[in-house]
Tab-separated table of C-alpha atoms and ligand atoms in Angstrom:
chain	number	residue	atom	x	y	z
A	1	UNK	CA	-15.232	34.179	11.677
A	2	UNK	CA	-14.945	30.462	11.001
A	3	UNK	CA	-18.346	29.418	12.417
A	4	UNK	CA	-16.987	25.672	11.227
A	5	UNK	CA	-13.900	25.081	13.076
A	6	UNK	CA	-15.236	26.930	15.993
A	7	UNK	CA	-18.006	24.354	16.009
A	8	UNK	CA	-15.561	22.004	15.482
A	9	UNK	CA	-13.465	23.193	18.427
A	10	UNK	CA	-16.799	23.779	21.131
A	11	UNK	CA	-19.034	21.024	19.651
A	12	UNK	CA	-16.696	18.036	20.972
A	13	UNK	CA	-17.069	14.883	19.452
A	14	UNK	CA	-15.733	12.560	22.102
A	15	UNK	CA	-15.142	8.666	21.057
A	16	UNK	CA	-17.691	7.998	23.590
A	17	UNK	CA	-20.560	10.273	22.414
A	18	UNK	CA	-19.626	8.736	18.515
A	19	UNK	CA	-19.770	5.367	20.116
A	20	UNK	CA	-23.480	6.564	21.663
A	21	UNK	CA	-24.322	8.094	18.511
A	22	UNK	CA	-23.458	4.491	17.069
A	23	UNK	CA	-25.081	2.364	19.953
A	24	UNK	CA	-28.297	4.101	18.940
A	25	UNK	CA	-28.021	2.222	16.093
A	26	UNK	CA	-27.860	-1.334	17.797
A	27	UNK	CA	-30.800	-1.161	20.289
A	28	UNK	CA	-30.156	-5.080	20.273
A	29	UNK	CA	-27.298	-4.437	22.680
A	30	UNK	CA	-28.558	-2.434	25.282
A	31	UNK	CA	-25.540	-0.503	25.836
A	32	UNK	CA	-23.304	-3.291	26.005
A	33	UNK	CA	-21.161	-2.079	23.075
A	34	UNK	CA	-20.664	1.626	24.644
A	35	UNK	CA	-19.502	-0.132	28.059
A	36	UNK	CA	-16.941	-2.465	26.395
A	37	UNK	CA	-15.867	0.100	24.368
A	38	UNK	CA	-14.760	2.504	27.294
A	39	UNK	CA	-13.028	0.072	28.738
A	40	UNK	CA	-11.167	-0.413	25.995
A	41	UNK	CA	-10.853	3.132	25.821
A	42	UNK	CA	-9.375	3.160	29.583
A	43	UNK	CA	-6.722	0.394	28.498
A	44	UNK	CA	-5.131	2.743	25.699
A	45	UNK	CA	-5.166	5.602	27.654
A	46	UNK	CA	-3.386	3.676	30.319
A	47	UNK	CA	-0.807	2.373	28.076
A	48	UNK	CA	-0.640	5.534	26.164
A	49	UNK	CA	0.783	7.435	29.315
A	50	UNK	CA	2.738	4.181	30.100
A	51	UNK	CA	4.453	4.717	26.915
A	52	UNK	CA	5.112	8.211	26.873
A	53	UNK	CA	6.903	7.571	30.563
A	54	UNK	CA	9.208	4.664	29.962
A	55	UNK	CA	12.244	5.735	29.047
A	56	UNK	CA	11.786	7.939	32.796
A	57	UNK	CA	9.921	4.532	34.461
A	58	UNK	CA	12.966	2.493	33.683
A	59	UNK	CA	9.793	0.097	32.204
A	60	UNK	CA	12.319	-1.019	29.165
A	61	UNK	CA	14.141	-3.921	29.177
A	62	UNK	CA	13.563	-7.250	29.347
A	63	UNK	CA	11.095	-9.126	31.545
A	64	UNK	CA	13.488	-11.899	31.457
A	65	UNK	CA	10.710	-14.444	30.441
A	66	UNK	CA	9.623	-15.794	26.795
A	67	UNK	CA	6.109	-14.991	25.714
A	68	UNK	CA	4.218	-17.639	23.758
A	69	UNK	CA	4.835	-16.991	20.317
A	70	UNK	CA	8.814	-18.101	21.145
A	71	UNK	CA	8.099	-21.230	22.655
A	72	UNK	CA	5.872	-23.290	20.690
A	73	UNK	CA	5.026	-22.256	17.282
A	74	UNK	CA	8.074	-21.972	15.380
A	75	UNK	CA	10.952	-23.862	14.359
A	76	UNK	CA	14.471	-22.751	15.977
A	77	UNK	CA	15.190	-20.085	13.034
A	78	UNK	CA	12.164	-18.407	14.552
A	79	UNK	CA	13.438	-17.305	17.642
A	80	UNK	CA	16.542	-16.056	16.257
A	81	UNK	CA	14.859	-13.859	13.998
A	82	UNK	CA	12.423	-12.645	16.718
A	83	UNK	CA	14.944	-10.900	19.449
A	84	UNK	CA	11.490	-8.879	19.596
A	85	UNK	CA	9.574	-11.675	21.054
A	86	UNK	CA	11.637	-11.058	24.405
A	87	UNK	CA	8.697	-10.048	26.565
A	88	UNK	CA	9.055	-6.519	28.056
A	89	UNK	CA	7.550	-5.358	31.027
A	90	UNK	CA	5.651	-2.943	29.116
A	91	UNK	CA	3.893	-5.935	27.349
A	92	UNK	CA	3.126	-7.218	30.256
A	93	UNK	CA	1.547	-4.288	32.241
A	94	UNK	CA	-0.094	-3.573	28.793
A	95	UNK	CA	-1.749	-6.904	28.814
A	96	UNK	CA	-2.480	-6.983	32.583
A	97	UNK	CA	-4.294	-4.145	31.908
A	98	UNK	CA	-6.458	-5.252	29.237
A	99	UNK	CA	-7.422	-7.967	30.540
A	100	UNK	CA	-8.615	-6.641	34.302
A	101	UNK	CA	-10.489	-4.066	32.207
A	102	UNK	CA	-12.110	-6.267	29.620
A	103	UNK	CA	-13.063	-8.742	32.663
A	104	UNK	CA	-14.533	-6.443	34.604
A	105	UNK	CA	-16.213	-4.208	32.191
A	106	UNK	CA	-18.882	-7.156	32.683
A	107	UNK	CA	-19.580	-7.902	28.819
A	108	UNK	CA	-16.842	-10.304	28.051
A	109	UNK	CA	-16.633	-14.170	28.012
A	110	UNK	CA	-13.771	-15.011	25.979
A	111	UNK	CA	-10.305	-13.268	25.640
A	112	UNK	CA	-7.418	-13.721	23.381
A	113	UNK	CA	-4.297	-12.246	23.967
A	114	UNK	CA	-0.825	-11.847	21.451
A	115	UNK	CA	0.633	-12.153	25.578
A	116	UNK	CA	-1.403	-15.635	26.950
A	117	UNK	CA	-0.906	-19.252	25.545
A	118	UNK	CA	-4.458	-19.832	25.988
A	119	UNK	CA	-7.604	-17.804	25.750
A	120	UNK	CA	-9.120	-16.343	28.790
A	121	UNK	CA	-12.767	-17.804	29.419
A	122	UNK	CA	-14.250	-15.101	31.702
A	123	UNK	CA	-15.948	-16.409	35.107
A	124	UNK	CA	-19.551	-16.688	34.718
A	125	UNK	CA	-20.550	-13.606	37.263
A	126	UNK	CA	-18.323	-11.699	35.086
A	127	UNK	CA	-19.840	-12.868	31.741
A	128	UNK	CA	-21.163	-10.687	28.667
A	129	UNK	CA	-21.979	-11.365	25.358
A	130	UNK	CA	-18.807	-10.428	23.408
A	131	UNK	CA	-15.182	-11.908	22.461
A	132	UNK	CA	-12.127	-9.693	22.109
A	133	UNK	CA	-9.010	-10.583	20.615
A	134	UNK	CA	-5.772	-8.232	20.705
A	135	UNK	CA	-2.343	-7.750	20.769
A	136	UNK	CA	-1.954	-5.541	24.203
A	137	UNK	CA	1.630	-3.593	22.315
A	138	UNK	CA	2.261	-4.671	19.056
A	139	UNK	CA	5.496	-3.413	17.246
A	140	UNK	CA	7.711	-4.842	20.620
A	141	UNK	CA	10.794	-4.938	19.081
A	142	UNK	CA	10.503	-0.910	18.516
A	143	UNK	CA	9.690	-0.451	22.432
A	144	UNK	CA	13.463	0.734	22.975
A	145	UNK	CA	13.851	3.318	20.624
A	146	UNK	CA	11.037	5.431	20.877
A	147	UNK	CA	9.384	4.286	17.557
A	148	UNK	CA	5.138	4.121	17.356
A	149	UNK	CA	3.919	1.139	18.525
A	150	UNK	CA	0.251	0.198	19.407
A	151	UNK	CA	-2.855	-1.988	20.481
A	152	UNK	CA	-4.725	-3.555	18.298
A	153	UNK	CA	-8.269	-5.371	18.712
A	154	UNK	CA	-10.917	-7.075	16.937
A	155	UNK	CA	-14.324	-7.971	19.023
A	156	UNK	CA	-16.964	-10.778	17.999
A	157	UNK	CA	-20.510	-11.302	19.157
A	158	UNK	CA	-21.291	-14.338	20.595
A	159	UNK	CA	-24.569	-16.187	20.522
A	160	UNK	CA	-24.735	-18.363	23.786
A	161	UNK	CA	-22.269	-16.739	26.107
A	162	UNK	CA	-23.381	-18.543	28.963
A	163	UNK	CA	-21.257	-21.372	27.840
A	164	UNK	CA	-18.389	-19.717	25.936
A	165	UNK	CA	-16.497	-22.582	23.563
A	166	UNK	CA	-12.700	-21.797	21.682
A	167	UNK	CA	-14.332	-22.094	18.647
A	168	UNK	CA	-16.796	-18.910	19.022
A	169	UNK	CA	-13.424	-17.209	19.345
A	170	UNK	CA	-12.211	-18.794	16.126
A	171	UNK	CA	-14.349	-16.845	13.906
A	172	UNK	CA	-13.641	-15.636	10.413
A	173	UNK	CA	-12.612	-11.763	10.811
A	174	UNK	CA	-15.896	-10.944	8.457
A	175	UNK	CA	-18.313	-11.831	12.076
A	176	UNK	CA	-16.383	-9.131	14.005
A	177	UNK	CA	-18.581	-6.470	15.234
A	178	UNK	CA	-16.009	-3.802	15.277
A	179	UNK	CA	-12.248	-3.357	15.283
A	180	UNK	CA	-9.403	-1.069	15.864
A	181	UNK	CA	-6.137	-0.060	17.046
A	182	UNK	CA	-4.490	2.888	19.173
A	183	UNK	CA	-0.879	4.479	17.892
A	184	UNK	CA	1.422	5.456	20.478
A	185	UNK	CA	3.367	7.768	18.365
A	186	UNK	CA	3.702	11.640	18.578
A	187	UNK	CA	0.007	11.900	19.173
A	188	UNK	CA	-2.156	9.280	20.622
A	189	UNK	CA	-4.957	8.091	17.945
A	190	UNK	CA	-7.195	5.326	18.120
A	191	UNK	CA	-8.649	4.322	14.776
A	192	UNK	CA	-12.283	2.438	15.029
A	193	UNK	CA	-15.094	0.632	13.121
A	194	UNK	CA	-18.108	-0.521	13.839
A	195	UNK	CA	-18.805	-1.928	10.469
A	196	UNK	CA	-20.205	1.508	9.115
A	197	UNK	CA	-16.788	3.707	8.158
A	198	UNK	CA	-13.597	4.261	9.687
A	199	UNK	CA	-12.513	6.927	12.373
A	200	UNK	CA	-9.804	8.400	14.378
A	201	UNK	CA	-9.491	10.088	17.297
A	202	UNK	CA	-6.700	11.526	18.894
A	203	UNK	CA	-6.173	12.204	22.385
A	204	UNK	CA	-6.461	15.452	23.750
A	205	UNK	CA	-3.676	14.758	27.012
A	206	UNK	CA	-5.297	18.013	28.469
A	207	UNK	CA	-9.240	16.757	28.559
A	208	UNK	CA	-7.867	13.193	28.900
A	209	UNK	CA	-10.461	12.650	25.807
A	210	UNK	CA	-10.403	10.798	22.620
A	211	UNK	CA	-12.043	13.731	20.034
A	212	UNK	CA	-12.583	12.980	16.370
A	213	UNK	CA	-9.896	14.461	14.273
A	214	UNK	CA	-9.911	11.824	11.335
A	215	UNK	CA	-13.624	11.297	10.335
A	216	UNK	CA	-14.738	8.785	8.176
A	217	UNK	CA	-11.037	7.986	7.075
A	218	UNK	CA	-10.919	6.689	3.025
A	219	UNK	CA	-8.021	5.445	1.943
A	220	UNK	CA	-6.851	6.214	-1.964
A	221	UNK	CA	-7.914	4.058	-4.507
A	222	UNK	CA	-4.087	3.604	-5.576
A	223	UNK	CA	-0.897	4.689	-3.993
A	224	UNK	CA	2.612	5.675	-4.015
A	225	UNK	CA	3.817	3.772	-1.424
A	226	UNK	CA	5.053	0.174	-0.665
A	227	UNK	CA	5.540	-1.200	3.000
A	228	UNK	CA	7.517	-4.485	3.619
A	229	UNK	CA	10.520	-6.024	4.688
A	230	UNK	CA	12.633	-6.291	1.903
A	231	UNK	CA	15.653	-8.111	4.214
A	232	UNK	CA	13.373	-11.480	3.776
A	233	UNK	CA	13.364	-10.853	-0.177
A	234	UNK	CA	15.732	-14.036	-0.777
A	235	UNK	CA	13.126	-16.021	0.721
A	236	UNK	CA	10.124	-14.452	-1.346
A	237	UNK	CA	8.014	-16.309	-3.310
A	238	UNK	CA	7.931	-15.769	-7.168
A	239	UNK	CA	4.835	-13.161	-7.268
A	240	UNK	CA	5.638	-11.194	-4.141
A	241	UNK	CA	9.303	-11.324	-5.856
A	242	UNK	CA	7.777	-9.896	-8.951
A	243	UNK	CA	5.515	-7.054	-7.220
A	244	UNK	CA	8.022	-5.590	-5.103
A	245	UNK	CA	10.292	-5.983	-8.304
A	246	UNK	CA	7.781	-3.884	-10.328
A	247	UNK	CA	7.165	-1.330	-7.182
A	248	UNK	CA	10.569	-0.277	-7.979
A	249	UNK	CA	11.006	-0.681	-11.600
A	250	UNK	CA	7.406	0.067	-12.921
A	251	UNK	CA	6.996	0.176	-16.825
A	252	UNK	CA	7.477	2.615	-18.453
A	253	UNK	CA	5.977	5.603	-17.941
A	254	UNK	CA	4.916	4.928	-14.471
A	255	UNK	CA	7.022	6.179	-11.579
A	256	UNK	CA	8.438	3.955	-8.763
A	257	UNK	CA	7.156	3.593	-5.692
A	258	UNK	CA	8.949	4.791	-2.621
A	259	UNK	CA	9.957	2.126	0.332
A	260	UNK	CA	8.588	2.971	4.042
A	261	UNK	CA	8.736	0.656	6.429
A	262	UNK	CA	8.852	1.009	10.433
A	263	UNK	CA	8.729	-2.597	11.274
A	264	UNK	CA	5.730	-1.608	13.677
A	265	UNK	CA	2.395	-3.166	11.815
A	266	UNK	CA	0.190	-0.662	13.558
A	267	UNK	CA	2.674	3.015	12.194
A	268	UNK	CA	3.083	1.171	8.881
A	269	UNK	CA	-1.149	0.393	8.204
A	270	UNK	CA	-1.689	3.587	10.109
A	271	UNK	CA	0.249	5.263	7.215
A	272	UNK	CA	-1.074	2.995	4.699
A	273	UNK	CA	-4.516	4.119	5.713
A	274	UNK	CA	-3.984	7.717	5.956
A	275	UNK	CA	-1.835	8.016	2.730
A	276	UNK	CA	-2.855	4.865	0.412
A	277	UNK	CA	-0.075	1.921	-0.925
A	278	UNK	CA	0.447	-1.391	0.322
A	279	UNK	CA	1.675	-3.212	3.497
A	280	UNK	CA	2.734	-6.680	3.085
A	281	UNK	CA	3.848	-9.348	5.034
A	282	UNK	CA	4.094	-12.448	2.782
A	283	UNK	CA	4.893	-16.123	3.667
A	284	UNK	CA	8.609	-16.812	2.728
A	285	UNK	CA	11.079	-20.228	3.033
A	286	UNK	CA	11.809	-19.280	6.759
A	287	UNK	CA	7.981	-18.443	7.482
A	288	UNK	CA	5.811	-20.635	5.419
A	289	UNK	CA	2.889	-19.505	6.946
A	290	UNK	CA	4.004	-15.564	7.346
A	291	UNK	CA	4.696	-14.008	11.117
A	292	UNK	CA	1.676	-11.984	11.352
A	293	UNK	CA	-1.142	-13.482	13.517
A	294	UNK	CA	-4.581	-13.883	12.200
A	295	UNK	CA	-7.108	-13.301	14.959
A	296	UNK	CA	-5.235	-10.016	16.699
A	297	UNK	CA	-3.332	-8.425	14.108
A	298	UNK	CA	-4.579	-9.671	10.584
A	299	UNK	CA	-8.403	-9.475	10.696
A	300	UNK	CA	-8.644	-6.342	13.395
A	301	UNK	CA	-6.574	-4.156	10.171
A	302	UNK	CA	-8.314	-5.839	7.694
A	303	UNK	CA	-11.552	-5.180	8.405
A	304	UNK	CA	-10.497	-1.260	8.749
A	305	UNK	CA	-9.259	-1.517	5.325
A	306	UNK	CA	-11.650	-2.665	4.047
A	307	UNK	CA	-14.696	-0.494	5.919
A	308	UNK	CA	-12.055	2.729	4.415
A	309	UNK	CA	-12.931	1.201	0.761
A	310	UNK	CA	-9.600	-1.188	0.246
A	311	UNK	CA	-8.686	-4.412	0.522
A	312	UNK	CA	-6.527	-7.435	2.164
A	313	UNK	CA	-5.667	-10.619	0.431
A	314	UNK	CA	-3.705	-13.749	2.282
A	315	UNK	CA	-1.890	-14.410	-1.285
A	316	UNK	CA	-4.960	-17.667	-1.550
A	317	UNK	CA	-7.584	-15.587	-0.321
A	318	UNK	CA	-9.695	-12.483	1.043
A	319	UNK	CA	-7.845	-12.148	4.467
A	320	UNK	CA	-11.363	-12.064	6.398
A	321	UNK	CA	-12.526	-15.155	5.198
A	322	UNK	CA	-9.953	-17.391	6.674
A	323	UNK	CA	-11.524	-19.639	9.179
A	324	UNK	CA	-8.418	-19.934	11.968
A	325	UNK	CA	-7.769	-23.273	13.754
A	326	UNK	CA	-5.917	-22.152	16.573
A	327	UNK	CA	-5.947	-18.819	18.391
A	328	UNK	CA	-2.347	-17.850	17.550
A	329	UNK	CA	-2.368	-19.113	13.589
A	330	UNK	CA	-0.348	-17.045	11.634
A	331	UNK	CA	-1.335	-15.870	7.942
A	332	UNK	CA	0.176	-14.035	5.039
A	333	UNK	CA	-1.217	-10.784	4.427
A	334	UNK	CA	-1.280	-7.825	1.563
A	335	UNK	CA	-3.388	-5.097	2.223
A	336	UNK	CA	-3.890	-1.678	1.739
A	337	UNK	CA	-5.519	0.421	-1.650
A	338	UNK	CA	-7.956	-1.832	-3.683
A	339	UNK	CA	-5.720	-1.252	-6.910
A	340	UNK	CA	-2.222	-2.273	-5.447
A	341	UNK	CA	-4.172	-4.914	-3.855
A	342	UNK	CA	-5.647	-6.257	-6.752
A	343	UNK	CA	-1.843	-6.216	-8.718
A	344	UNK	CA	-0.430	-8.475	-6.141
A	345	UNK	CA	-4.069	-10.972	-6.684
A	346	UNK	CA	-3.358	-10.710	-10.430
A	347	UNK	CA	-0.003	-11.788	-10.172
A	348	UNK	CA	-0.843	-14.704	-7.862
A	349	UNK	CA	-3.668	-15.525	-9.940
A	350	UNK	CA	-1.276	-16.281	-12.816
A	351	UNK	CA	1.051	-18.047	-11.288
A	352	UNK	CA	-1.907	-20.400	-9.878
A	353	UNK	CA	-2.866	-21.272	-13.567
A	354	UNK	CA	1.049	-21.985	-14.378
B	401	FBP	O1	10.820	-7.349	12.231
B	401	FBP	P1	9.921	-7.875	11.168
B	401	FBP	O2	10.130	-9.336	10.865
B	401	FBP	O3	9.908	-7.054	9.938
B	401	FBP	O4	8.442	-7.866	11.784
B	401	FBP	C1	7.809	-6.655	12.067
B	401	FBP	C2	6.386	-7.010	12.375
B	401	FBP	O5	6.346	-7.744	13.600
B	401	FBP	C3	5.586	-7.039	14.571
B	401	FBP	O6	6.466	-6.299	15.343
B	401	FBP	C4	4.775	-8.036	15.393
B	401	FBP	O7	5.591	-8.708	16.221
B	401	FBP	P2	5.396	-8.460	17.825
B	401	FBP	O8	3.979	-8.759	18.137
B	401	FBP	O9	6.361	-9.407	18.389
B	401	FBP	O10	5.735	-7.083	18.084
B	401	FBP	C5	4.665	-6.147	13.763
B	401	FBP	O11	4.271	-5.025	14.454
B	401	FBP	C6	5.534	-5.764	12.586
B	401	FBP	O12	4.770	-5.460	11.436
């Protein structure tokens, strides 16, 4: 008789007794964490089964709008590389979603959205003492066909919430309280820290419960797998050039490492977590400051990587202590296992002293 697994199976850990578990260890915040948290919790759950139905819901397709990210930021070569940015209804109900639960969990004050120009400053009934940032469905350009896509979210204490200010929301990723994402993929899993460790839970569609099935996720010191888009490689810059180049023609004696890439950040640092390697998305000619954005989808996975023992570098810098200037900034970013990591800050180390 396994008297382990059938702990595991009776002795449920739910995301919301781990959360209680942690709470206990922040007596500071009165419970404020464990509420926010659920409805967070609520949000993915809702856009999980969203998901899993759109094909049937006729939710694909286009919107017939342009979200933010087209219209301002970039120059005209932007939006023709983006088809993805085309909003899709099921970015939209995803962030409507989000953001009626975050306001009305009560602990809110400022929200930023991948979906909304400008951040959401919370009506002062309705105000609490933390700042989320997130990208409601991230991976939209995989929406169509089927492919994992998820949420991701980063969330910030701040000090005087009774007067909320954009630049408590522009915080380096290192003051974020806790961070994660949720995969919709074949299973469900949300992946969370708190600052103490990394862990997933998948949902169980017949309890309608997040349970622990990945605790205290590590990921390899060094791996065999390399994650980026190699159809920018013209546009590299030298070292990025020269680390993909030696990811598939190592020296000798080393093998190569094998190309996976789903074009969907959260399945390819899911995987990257999980399995070890590196995901990059550098800056290139077309992109001088990269595509990925730095509050919502930069700082949320870099703090998991790093909490799992690796690391994430901007190409200038550790990725969580960039300082952002505006709420949709975009940033390079490398991370994954500490010793790929570290080859790609070696390389641009050298070429800095050049
Ligand atoms: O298609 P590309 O240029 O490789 O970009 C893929 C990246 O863009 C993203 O889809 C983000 O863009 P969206 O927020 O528009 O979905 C990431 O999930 C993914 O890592």
């Amino acid at each position: 008789m396994d008297h382990a697994a059938d702990a595991l199976r009776t002795d449920l850990m739910t995301i919301t007794r781990y959360v209680l578990n942690e709470q206990s260890k922040h007596p500071e915040s009165r419970g404020d964490f464990t509420i926010l948290l659920s409805h967070i919790v609520l949000g993915c759950k809702f856009v999980c089964s969203s998901v899993n139905k759109a094909g049937l819901a006729k939710l694909i397709g286009l919107a017939g709008e342009t979200n933010v990210q087209a219209k301002k930021e970039e120059p005209i070569t932007w939006v023709v590389y983006s088809v993805g940015e085309e909003q899709k209804k099921l970015d939209v109900l995803s962030n409507d979603v989000f953001v009626k639960a975050l306001v009305s969990s009560g602990r809110t004050c400022i929200l930023v959205s991948e979906e909304d120009e400008e951040a959401t400053f919370v009506e002062p009934a309705l105000r609490g003492r933390y700042c989320v940032v997130f990208d409601p469905l991230d991976g939209s350009s995989n929406i169509d066909c089927g492919v994992s896509i998820g949420t991701i979210f980063g969330i910030y204490m701040v000090k005087d919430f009774t007067e909320p200010t954009l630049d408590q929301a522009l915080q380096p990723g290192k003051n974020m309280v806790a961070a994660g994402y949720c995969m919709y993929g074949s299973s469900c899993t949300l992946v969370l820290s708190t600052g103490s460790g990394v862990n997933g839970f998948t949902l169980d569609p017949s309890l309608g419960e997040f349970i622990l099935t990945h605790p205290d996720i590590k990921i390899p010191k060094k791996g065999k797998i390399y994650s980026v888009n190699e159809g920018n490689a013209k546009n590299w810059d030298g070292p990025t050039a020269k680390y993909v180049e030696n990811c598939k023609f190592p020296k000798e004696g080393s093998s190569p490492k094998s190309l996976r890439y789903i074009g969907s950040m959260v399945a390819d640092v899911h995987r990257t977590l999980l399995y070890g390697g590196i995901f990059l998305y550098p800056a290139d000619k077309k992109s001088p400051s990269g595509k990925l954005r730095v509050l919502y989808e930069v700082f949320p996975m870099s703090f998991l990587m790093e909490q799992a023992g690796g690391q994430a570098f901007t190409g200038k810098e550790r990725a969580l202590d960039l300082v952002p200037k505006k709420i949709h900034e975009r940033s390079p970013i490398f991370l994954g296992s500490y010793d790929d990591v570290e080859e790609i800050k070696a390389l641009y180390a050298a070429e800095a002293k050049n």
